[in-house]
Coordinates of C-alpha atoms in Angstrom, one line a residue:
X1 CA -93.5 -160.2 -99.1
X2 CA -95.1 -160.7 -95.7
X3 CA -98.1 -158.8 -94.5
X4 CA -95.8 -157.3 -91.8
X5 CA -93.8 -155.8 -94.6
X6 CA -96.9 -154.3 -96.2
X7 CA -98.3 -153.1 -92.9
X8 CA -96.9 -149.7 -92.0
X9 CA -96.7 -149.8 -88.2
X10 CA -95.6 -146.2 -87.8
X11 CA -98.3 -144.9 -90.0
X12 CA -100.9 -147.2 -88.3
X13 CA -99.7 -146.0 -84.9
X14 CA -100.5 -142.4 -85.9
X15 CA -103.9 -143.4 -87.2
X16 CA -104.6 -145.5 -84.2
X17 CA -103.8 -142.7 -81.8
X18 CA -106.1 -140.3 -83.6
X19 CA -109.1 -142.5 -82.7
X20 CA -108.6 -142.2 -78.9
X21 CA -109.8 -138.6 -78.6
X22 CA -113.0 -139.5 -80.4
X23 CA -113.7 -142.4 -78.0
X24 CA -112.7 -140.2 -75.0
X25 CA -115.2 -137.5 -76.1
X26 CA -117.9 -140.2 -76.6
X27 CA -117.5 -141.2 -73.0
X28 CA -117.3 -137.6 -71.6
X29 CA -120.4 -136.6 -73.7
X30 CA -122.4 -139.4 -72.0
X31 CA -121.6 -138.3 -68.4
X32 CA -123.9 -135.3 -68.2
X33 CA -126.8 -137.5 -69.0
X34 CA -126.0 -139.3 -65.8
X35 CA -126.2 -136.0 -63.9
X36 CA -122.6 -136.1 -62.8
X37 CA -121.2 -133.0 -61.2
X38 CA -118.7 -130.9 -63.1
X39 CA -115.9 -131.8 -60.8
X40 CA -116.6 -135.5 -61.2
X41 CA -116.5 -135.1 -65.0
X42 CA -113.2 -133.2 -64.6
X43 CA -111.9 -136.1 -62.5
X44 CA -112.7 -138.6 -65.2
X45 CA -111.0 -136.3 -67.8
X46 CA -107.8 -136.6 -65.9
X47 CA -108.2 -140.4 -65.6
X48 CA -108.8 -140.8 -69.3
X49 CA -105.7 -138.6 -70.0
X50 CA -103.5 -140.6 -67.7
X51 CA -100.9 -143.3 -68.8
X52 CA -103.3 -146.0 -67.5
X53 CA -104.9 -146.1 -70.9
X54 CA -103.1 -143.7 -73.1
X55 CA -99.4 -144.2 -72.3
X56 CA -98.3 -147.7 -73.0
X57 CA -96.7 -149.5 -76.0
X58 CA -100.2 -150.3 -77.3
X59 CA -99.2 -153.9 -78.1
X60 CA -102.8 -155.1 -77.7
X61 CA -104.4 -152.5 -79.9
X62 CA -101.9 -152.3 -82.6
X63 CA -101.3 -156.1 -82.5
X64 CA -105.0 -156.6 -83.1
X65 CA -105.1 -154.2 -86.0
X66 CA -102.1 -156.0 -87.5
X67 CA -103.7 -159.5 -86.9
X68 CA -107.0 -158.5 -88.4
X69 CA -105.3 -156.9 -91.4
X70 CA -103.2 -160.0 -92.0
X71 CA -106.0 -162.4 -91.8
X72 CA -108.3 -160.3 -94.0
X73 CA -105.6 -159.7 -96.6
X74 CA -104.9 -163.4 -96.8
X75 CA -108.6 -164.3 -97.0
X76 CA -109.2 -161.8 -99.8
X77 CA -106.2 -163.2 -101.7
X78 CA -107.5 -166.7 -101.4
X79 CA -110.9 -165.6 -102.6
X80 CA -109.4 -163.9 -105.6
X81 CA -107.3 -167.0 -106.4
X82 CA -110.4 -169.2 -106.1
X83 CA -112.3 -166.9 -108.4
X84 CA -109.6 -167.1 -111.0
X85 CA -109.6 -170.9 -110.8
X86 CA -113.3 -171.1 -111.1
X87 CA -113.3 -168.8 -114.1
X88 CA -110.7 -171.0 -115.8
X89 CA -112.6 -174.2 -115.1
X90 CA -116.1 -173.1 -116.0
X91 CA -116.6 -170.3 -118.4
X92 CA -120.4 -170.8 -118.4
X93 CA -120.7 -169.8 -114.8
X94 CA -118.4 -166.8 -115.0
X95 CA -121.0 -164.1 -114.7
X96 CA -122.9 -165.6 -111.8
X97 CA -119.8 -166.5 -109.9
X98 CA -118.2 -163.1 -110.3
X99 CA -121.4 -161.3 -109.2
X100 CA -121.7 -163.6 -106.1
X101 CA -118.1 -163.3 -105.1
X102 CA -118.1 -159.5 -105.6
X103 CA -121.1 -159.2 -103.3
X104 CA -119.4 -161.4 -100.7
X105 CA -116.2 -159.3 -100.9
X106 CA -118.2 -156.1 -100.5
X107 CA -120.0 -157.5 -97.5
X108 CA -116.8 -158.6 -95.8
X109 CA -115.1 -155.3 -96.5
X110 CA -118.1 -153.3 -95.1
X111 CA -118.6 -155.6 -92.1
X112 CA -115.7 -154.1 -90.3
X113 CA -114.0 -150.9 -91.5
X114 CA -110.4 -149.9 -90.5
X115 CA -111.9 -147.3 -88.1
X116 CA -114.0 -150.0 -86.4
X117 CA -110.9 -152.3 -86.2
X118 CA -109.1 -149.4 -84.4
X119 CA -112.0 -149.0 -82.0
X120 CA -111.8 -152.7 -81.1
X121 CA -108.1 -152.2 -80.7
X122 CA -108.7 -149.4 -78.2
X123 CA -111.2 -151.6 -76.3
X124 CA -108.4 -154.1 -76.0
X125 CA -106.2 -151.3 -74.6
X126 CA -108.9 -150.5 -72.0
X127 CA -108.2 -154.0 -70.5
X128 CA -105.3 -152.2 -68.8
X129 CA -107.8 -151.1 -66.2
X130 CA -106.5 -154.1 -64.4
X131 CA -103.2 -152.3 -63.9
X132 CA -104.8 -149.9 -61.5
X133 CA -105.9 -152.5 -58.9
X134 CA -102.7 -154.5 -59.6
X135 CA -100.6 -151.6 -58.6
X136 CA -102.6 -151.1 -55.5
X137 CA -102.3 -154.7 -54.5
X138 CA -98.5 -154.7 -55.3
X139 CA -98.0 -151.4 -53.5
X140 CA -96.4 -150.3 -56.8
X141 CA -94.6 -147.0 -57.3
X142 CA -94.5 -146.4 -61.0
X143 CA -96.3 -147.6 -64.1
X144 CA -95.3 -146.7 -67.6
X145 CA -92.6 -144.4 -66.4
X146 CA -94.9 -142.3 -64.2
X147 CA -96.5 -142.6 -60.7
X148 CA -99.1 -145.3 -60.4
X149 CA -102.6 -143.8 -60.7
X150 CA -103.5 -144.4 -57.1
X151 CA -100.4 -142.4 -56.0
X152 CA -101.3 -139.4 -58.1
X153 CA -102.7 -136.2 -56.5
X154 CA -106.5 -136.4 -56.4
X155 CA -108.1 -134.3 -59.2
X156 CA -110.8 -133.4 -56.6
X157 CA -108.3 -131.9 -54.2
X158 CA -104.7 -132.3 -55.3
X159 CA -103.1 -130.2 -52.6
X160 CA -104.5 -132.4 -49.7
X161 CA -105.3 -135.8 -51.1
X162 CA -104.0 -138.6 -53.3
X163 CA -106.3 -140.6 -55.5
X164 CA -105.7 -143.5 -53.2
X165 CA -108.5 -146.1 -52.9
X166 CA -110.8 -144.1 -55.2
X167 CA -108.7 -145.8 -57.9
X168 CA -110.5 -149.1 -57.2
X169 CA -113.7 -147.5 -58.5
X170 CA -111.8 -145.9 -61.4
X171 CA -110.7 -149.4 -62.5
X172 CA -114.4 -150.4 -62.6
X173 CA -115.3 -147.3 -64.5
X174 CA -112.7 -148.0 -67.2
X175 CA -114.0 -151.5 -67.6
X176 CA -117.5 -150.1 -68.1
X177 CA -116.2 -147.6 -70.6
X178 CA -114.8 -150.5 -72.6
X179 CA -118.3 -152.1 -73.0
X180 CA -119.9 -148.7 -73.6
X181 CA -117.7 -148.2 -76.6
X182 CA -118.3 -151.7 -77.9
X183 CA -122.1 -151.1 -77.7
X184 CA -122.0 -147.6 -79.2
X185 CA -120.1 -148.6 -82.4
X186 CA -120.7 -152.3 -82.9
X187 CA -124.0 -153.4 -81.4
X188 CA -125.5 -153.9 -84.9
X189 CA -122.7 -156.1 -86.1
X190 CA -123.3 -159.8 -86.6
X191 CA -120.3 -160.7 -84.5
X192 CA -121.2 -158.3 -81.6
X193 CA -122.5 -160.9 -79.1
X194 CA -119.6 -163.3 -79.8
X195 CA -117.0 -160.6 -79.4
X196 CA -118.8 -159.3 -76.3
X197 CA -118.5 -162.8 -74.8
X198 CA -114.8 -163.1 -75.7
X199 CA -114.1 -159.9 -73.8
X200 CA -116.0 -161.1 -70.8
X201 CA -114.3 -164.5 -70.9
X202 CA -110.8 -162.9 -71.1
X203 CA -111.6 -160.5 -68.2
X204 CA -112.8 -163.5 -66.2
X205 CA -109.5 -165.4 -66.8
X206 CA -107.5 -162.3 -66.1
X207 CA -109.2 -161.7 -62.7
X208 CA -108.6 -165.3 -61.7
X209 CA -105.0 -164.9 -62.7
X210 CA -104.8 -161.8 -60.5
X211 CA -106.2 -163.9 -57.7
X212 CA -103.6 -166.6 -58.1
X213 CA -100.8 -163.9 -58.4
X214 CA -101.9 -162.0 -55.3
X215 CA -102.6 -165.0 -53.1
X216 CA -98.9 -165.1 -52.2
X217 CA -99.5 -161.9 -50.2
X218 CA -101.3 -164.0 -47.6
X219 CA -99.1 -167.0 -47.6
X220 CA -96.8 -167.6 -44.6
X221 CA -93.6 -165.9 -45.5
X222 CA -90.8 -168.4 -46.1
X223 CA -93.2 -171.1 -47.2
X224 CA -92.1 -171.8 -50.8
X225 CA -94.3 -174.9 -51.3
X226 CA -96.6 -173.1 -53.8
X227 CA -93.6 -171.5 -55.7
X228 CA -93.6 -174.1 -58.4
X229 CA -93.4 -173.8 -62.2
X230 CA -96.7 -175.5 -62.5
X231 CA -98.5 -172.9 -60.4
X232 CA -96.5 -170.2 -62.0
X233 CA -97.5 -171.3 -65.5
X234 CA -101.2 -171.1 -64.6
X235 CA -100.8 -167.6 -63.2
X236 CA -99.2 -166.6 -66.5
X237 CA -101.8 -168.3 -68.7
X238 CA -104.8 -166.6 -66.9
X239 CA -103.2 -163.3 -66.2
X240 CA -101.1 -162.7 -69.4
X241 CA -101.8 -165.3 -72.2
X242 CA -105.6 -164.7 -72.3
X243 CA -105.8 -160.9 -72.3
X244 CA -102.6 -160.1 -74.2
X245 CA -102.4 -162.8 -76.9
X246 CA -105.3 -165.2 -77.1
X247 CA -108.1 -162.6 -77.0
X248 CA -106.9 -160.4 -79.8
X249 CA -106.2 -163.2 -82.2
X250 CA -109.6 -164.9 -81.4
X251 CA -111.3 -161.6 -82.2
X252 CA -109.3 -161.1 -85.4
X253 CA -110.2 -164.6 -86.5
X254 CA -113.9 -164.0 -85.6
X255 CA -114.0 -160.8 -87.7
X256 CA -112.0 -162.0 -90.6
X257 CA -114.0 -165.3 -90.8
X258 CA -110.9 -167.3 -91.5
X259 CA -111.4 -170.0 -88.9
X260 CA -114.4 -170.9 -86.8
X261 CA -114.0 -171.0 -83.0
X262 CA -117.5 -172.0 -82.1
X263 CA -119.6 -170.8 -85.0
X264 CA -121.1 -173.3 -87.5
X265 CA -120.6 -171.4 -90.7
X266 CA -118.3 -174.0 -92.2
X267 CA -120.4 -176.9 -91.0
X268 CA -123.6 -175.2 -92.5
X269 CA -121.8 -174.8 -95.8
X270 CA -120.7 -178.4 -95.8
X271 CA -124.2 -179.6 -94.9
X272 CA -125.7 -177.6 -97.7
X273 CA -123.2 -179.0 -100.1
X274 CA -123.9 -182.6 -98.8
X275 CA -127.6 -182.0 -99.1
X276 CA -127.3 -180.8 -102.7
X277 CA -125.1 -183.8 -103.5
X278 CA -127.6 -186.1 -101.9
X279 CA -130.4 -184.6 -103.9
X280 CA -128.5 -185.1 -107.1
X281 CA -127.6 -188.6 -106.2
X282 CA -131.2 -189.4 -105.4
X283 CA -132.3 -188.0 -108.7
X284 CA -129.7 -190.1 -110.5
X285 CA -130.6 -193.2 -108.5
X286 CA -134.3 -192.7 -109.4
X287 CA -133.4 -192.4 -113.1
X288 CA -131.2 -195.5 -112.9
X289 CA -134.0 -197.4 -111.1
X290 CA -136.5 -196.5 -113.8
X291 CA -134.0 -197.7 -116.5
X292 CA -133.3 -200.8 -114.4
X293 CA -137.0 -201.7 -114.3
X294 CA -136.7 -202.5 -118.0
X295 CA -134.0 -205.0 -117.4
X296 CA -134.4 -208.5 -116.0
X297 CA -134.4 -209.3 -112.2
X298 CA -130.8 -210.5 -112.2
X299 CA -129.6 -207.2 -113.7
X300 CA -131.6 -205.4 -111.1
X301 CA -130.1 -207.3 -108.3
X302 CA -126.6 -206.8 -109.6
X303 CA -127.2 -203.1 -110.1
X304 CA -128.6 -202.7 -106.6
X305 CA -125.7 -204.5 -105.1
X306 CA -123.3 -202.3 -107.0
X307 CA -125.2 -199.2 -106.0
X308 CA -125.1 -200.2 -102.4
X309 CA -121.4 -200.9 -102.5
X310 CA -120.8 -197.5 -104.2
X311 CA -122.9 -195.8 -101.6
X312 CA -121.1 -197.5 -98.8
X313 CA -117.8 -196.5 -100.3
X314 CA -118.9 -192.9 -100.8
X315 CA -120.2 -192.7 -97.2
X316 CA -117.0 -194.0 -95.9
X317 CA -115.0 -191.5 -98.0
X318 CA -117.2 -188.7 -96.8
X319 CA -116.9 -189.7 -93.2
X320 CA -113.1 -189.9 -93.5
X321 CA -113.0 -186.5 -95.1
X322 CA -115.2 -185.0 -92.4
X323 CA -113.1 -186.6 -89.7
X324 CA -109.9 -185.4 -91.3
X325 CA -111.2 -181.8 -91.6
X326 CA -112.5 -181.8 -88.0
X327 CA -109.1 -183.2 -86.8
X328 CA -107.2 -180.5 -88.8
X329 CA -109.4 -177.7 -87.3
X330 CA -109.0 -179.1 -83.8
X331 CA -105.3 -179.3 -84.3
X332 CA -105.2 -175.7 -85.6
X333 CA -107.2 -174.3 -82.6
X334 CA -105.1 -176.3 -80.1
X335 CA -101.9 -175.1 -81.7
X336 CA -103.0 -171.5 -81.6
X337 CA -104.0 -171.8 -78.0
X338 CA -100.8 -173.6 -77.0
X339 CA -98.7 -170.9 -78.7
X340 CA -100.6 -168.1 -77.1
X341 CA -100.3 -169.7 -73.7
X342 CA -96.5 -170.1 -74.2
X343 CA -96.2 -166.5 -75.3
X344 CA -97.9 -165.4 -72.1
X345 CA -95.6 -167.5 -70.0
X346 CA -92.6 -166.2 -71.9
X347 CA -93.7 -162.5 -71.7
X348 CA -94.5 -162.8 -68.0
X349 CA -91.2 -164.4 -67.2
X350 CA -89.6 -161.4 -69.0
X351 CA -91.5 -159.0 -66.8
X352 CA -90.4 -160.9 -63.7
X353 CA -86.8 -160.8 -64.7
X354 CA -86.9 -157.1 -65.6
X355 CA -88.7 -156.4 -62.3
X356 CA -85.6 -157.7 -60.5
X357 CA -82.7 -157.0 -63.0
X358 CA -84.1 -154.3 -65.4
X359 CA -83.5 -150.6 -65.4
X360 CA -86.7 -148.9 -64.0
X361 CA -86.1 -145.9 -66.3
X362 CA -86.2 -148.2 -69.4
X363 CA -88.7 -150.8 -68.0
X364 CA -91.0 -148.0 -66.9
X365 CA -91.8 -149.7 -63.6
X366 CA -90.1 -150.0 -60.2
X367 CA -89.8 -153.6 -59.2
X368 CA -91.6 -154.9 -56.1
X369 CA -91.9 -158.6 -56.7
X370 CA -89.3 -159.4 -53.9
X371 CA -91.0 -157.1 -51.4
X372 CA -94.4 -158.5 -52.2
X373 CA -93.5 -162.2 -51.9
X374 CA -94.5 -162.8 -55.5
X375 CA -94.5 -166.2 -57.2
X376 CA -92.2 -165.1 -60.0
X377 CA -90.1 -166.9 -62.5
X378 CA -87.0 -165.7 -60.7
X379 CA -87.9 -167.1 -57.3
X380 CA -89.2 -170.4 -58.8
X381 CA -85.9 -170.8 -60.7
X382 CA -83.8 -169.8 -57.7
X383 CA -85.4 -172.5 -55.5
X384 CA -84.2 -175.1 -58.0
X385 CA -80.6 -173.8 -58.0
X386 CA -79.9 -172.9 -54.3
X387 CA -78.0 -174.9 -51.8
X388 CA -79.4 -175.4 -48.4
X389 CA -77.8 -172.2 -46.9
X390 CA -78.9 -170.0 -49.8
X391 CA -82.4 -171.4 -49.7
X392 CA -82.7 -170.7 -45.9
X393 CA -81.5 -167.1 -46.6
X394 CA -84.1 -166.7 -49.2
X395 CA -86.8 -167.9 -46.9
X396 CA -85.6 -165.5 -44.2
X397 CA -85.4 -162.4 -46.4
X398 CA -87.8 -162.9 -49.4
X399 CA -91.1 -161.0 -49.0
X400 CA -89.9 -158.2 -46.7
X401 CA -90.4 -154.6 -47.8
X402 CA -87.0 -153.5 -46.6
X403 CA -84.1 -152.5 -48.8
X404 CA -81.5 -154.5 -46.9
X405 CA -83.6 -157.7 -47.2
X406 CA -84.1 -157.0 -50.9
X407 CA -80.3 -156.5 -51.4
X408 CA -79.6 -159.9 -49.7
X409 CA -82.1 -161.6 -52.0
X410 CA -80.7 -160.1 -55.1
X411 CA -77.2 -161.0 -54.1
X412 CA -78.2 -164.7 -53.8
X413 CA -79.9 -164.4 -57.2
X414 CA -76.5 -163.2 -58.6
X415 CA -74.6 -165.9 -56.8
X416 CA -76.6 -168.6 -58.5
X417 CA -76.3 -166.9 -61.9
X418 CA -80.0 -166.1 -62.5
X419 CA -79.2 -163.8 -65.4
X420 CA -77.3 -166.7 -67.1
X421 CA -80.1 -169.1 -66.5
X422 CA -82.7 -166.6 -67.7
X423 CA -80.8 -166.1 -71.0
X424 CA -80.8 -169.9 -71.5
X425 CA -84.5 -170.0 -70.7
X426 CA -85.3 -167.2 -73.1
X427 CA -83.5 -168.9 -76.0
X428 CA -85.2 -172.2 -75.2
X429 CA -88.6 -170.6 -75.1
X430 CA -88.1 -168.8 -78.4
X431 CA -87.0 -172.1 -80.1
X432 CA -89.9 -174.1 -78.6
X433 CA -92.5 -171.5 -79.6
X434 CA -90.9 -171.1 -83.0
X435 CA -91.2 -174.8 -83.6
X436 CA -94.9 -174.8 -82.8
X437 CA -95.4 -171.8 -85.1
X438 CA -93.6 -173.7 -87.9
X439 CA -96.0 -176.6 -87.4
X440 CA -99.0 -174.2 -87.5
X441 CA -97.7 -172.7 -90.8
X442 CA -98.3 -176.1 -92.4
X443 CA -102.0 -175.7 -91.6
X444 CA -102.5 -171.9 -91.7
X445 CA -99.8 -169.6 -93.0
X446 CA -101.5 -166.2 -92.0
X447 CA -102.1 -167.3 -88.4
X448 CA -98.5 -168.5 -88.0
X449 CA -97.3 -165.2 -89.5
X450 CA -99.2 -163.3 -86.8
X451 CA -97.9 -165.4 -83.9
X452 CA -94.3 -165.3 -85.3
X453 CA -94.6 -161.5 -85.3
X454 CA -95.7 -161.5 -81.6
X455 CA -92.7 -163.8 -80.8
X456 CA -90.2 -161.6 -82.5
X457 CA -91.6 -158.6 -80.6
X458 CA -91.0 -160.3 -77.3
X459 CA -87.6 -161.7 -78.0
X460 CA -84.8 -159.9 -76.0
X461 CA -87.1 -157.0 -75.1
X462 CA -85.9 -154.6 -72.3
X463 CA -89.2 -152.8 -71.6

């Protein structure tokens, strides 16, 4: 039975949702200390109740809780198995080993509670603050089935004003709320600084992805020279792969202490073991040397030669083992990163296709990629399929915010069978990512299980 089978998503969704009002009240309770006016606080209440944060599919937050639960469960199972093996192999050390292992398990279990994992999940959800400015730049109409935040009536004066450009500062506020929550609940945790840096790193990547994505606004219309799959992939990796997939699994790994992305815990343990072994070897060598002193010089020379040969062989074996372990860990990290990057490209391509061909009522968003001259999967693919006449028509009509021009562009997309090519692309992406996950499963079963879950959630989605 997989961890996915044991993990009750519907129940977890309910428990996850219950945490949000607590965090929202934490934020609102802090505002009077800053001498904010009552109408400013009321404004932020409306923002925090909007679909910007509390209205999506919660893939980031729930995905993280699932990832953490999976890694922690596998880790605890492995510890229990190791304990059983140690008990069978060495009865004399049973009591000491059991006490130490029980203490370790208790520390791990108390390090991050389920409630704290849900808090981190909500911090991941707060990264959707990017949606506010993204909608402004894209001149978006709807998000998550409702009006984009900047198009909403202003809570200050709903009868006369829209939120408008105030939404830019609202995006900054939501980002600050994310780090306020992290500090309030997790500042005393051993992993706090590392997790803090992971969030900042992901936000940095996302912002650069937004820059790459929005740069097409200022390109000369009809110039398709930058609409390449190479450029498109980098947009997806920065804008989607990092914040949606890579960040949550890196944090889950950090918390569960399964793999080390930058910490030296495993290396320290190996060094301690090597030092202990070296001390034992030195003691044994000293004893041997004392005994050898009683023998003649020839025996001493022979023993020394043998000892040197043995030491050389042992050193070579240790070096080979260390190199193999380092290579395996590097391969695991590289595989995880590659899979996450490909998931981001796949997921963004889905968004691009649904932006053009999806039902806005189901997708929850009115498409604007054509009007905004976006470097999307659809236009990148179309360029490779068009004849000269079709390409000239695309250059003439793509990037104009006019329904007639949009209709002409979409008709060309249909002429060159974009839906058929997208279906082929989707199947190829699934198979390619699945193969990498299978390769990862040979190194780490729990991590491959998590990434396979993400892949299956993406496959053939319509919203």
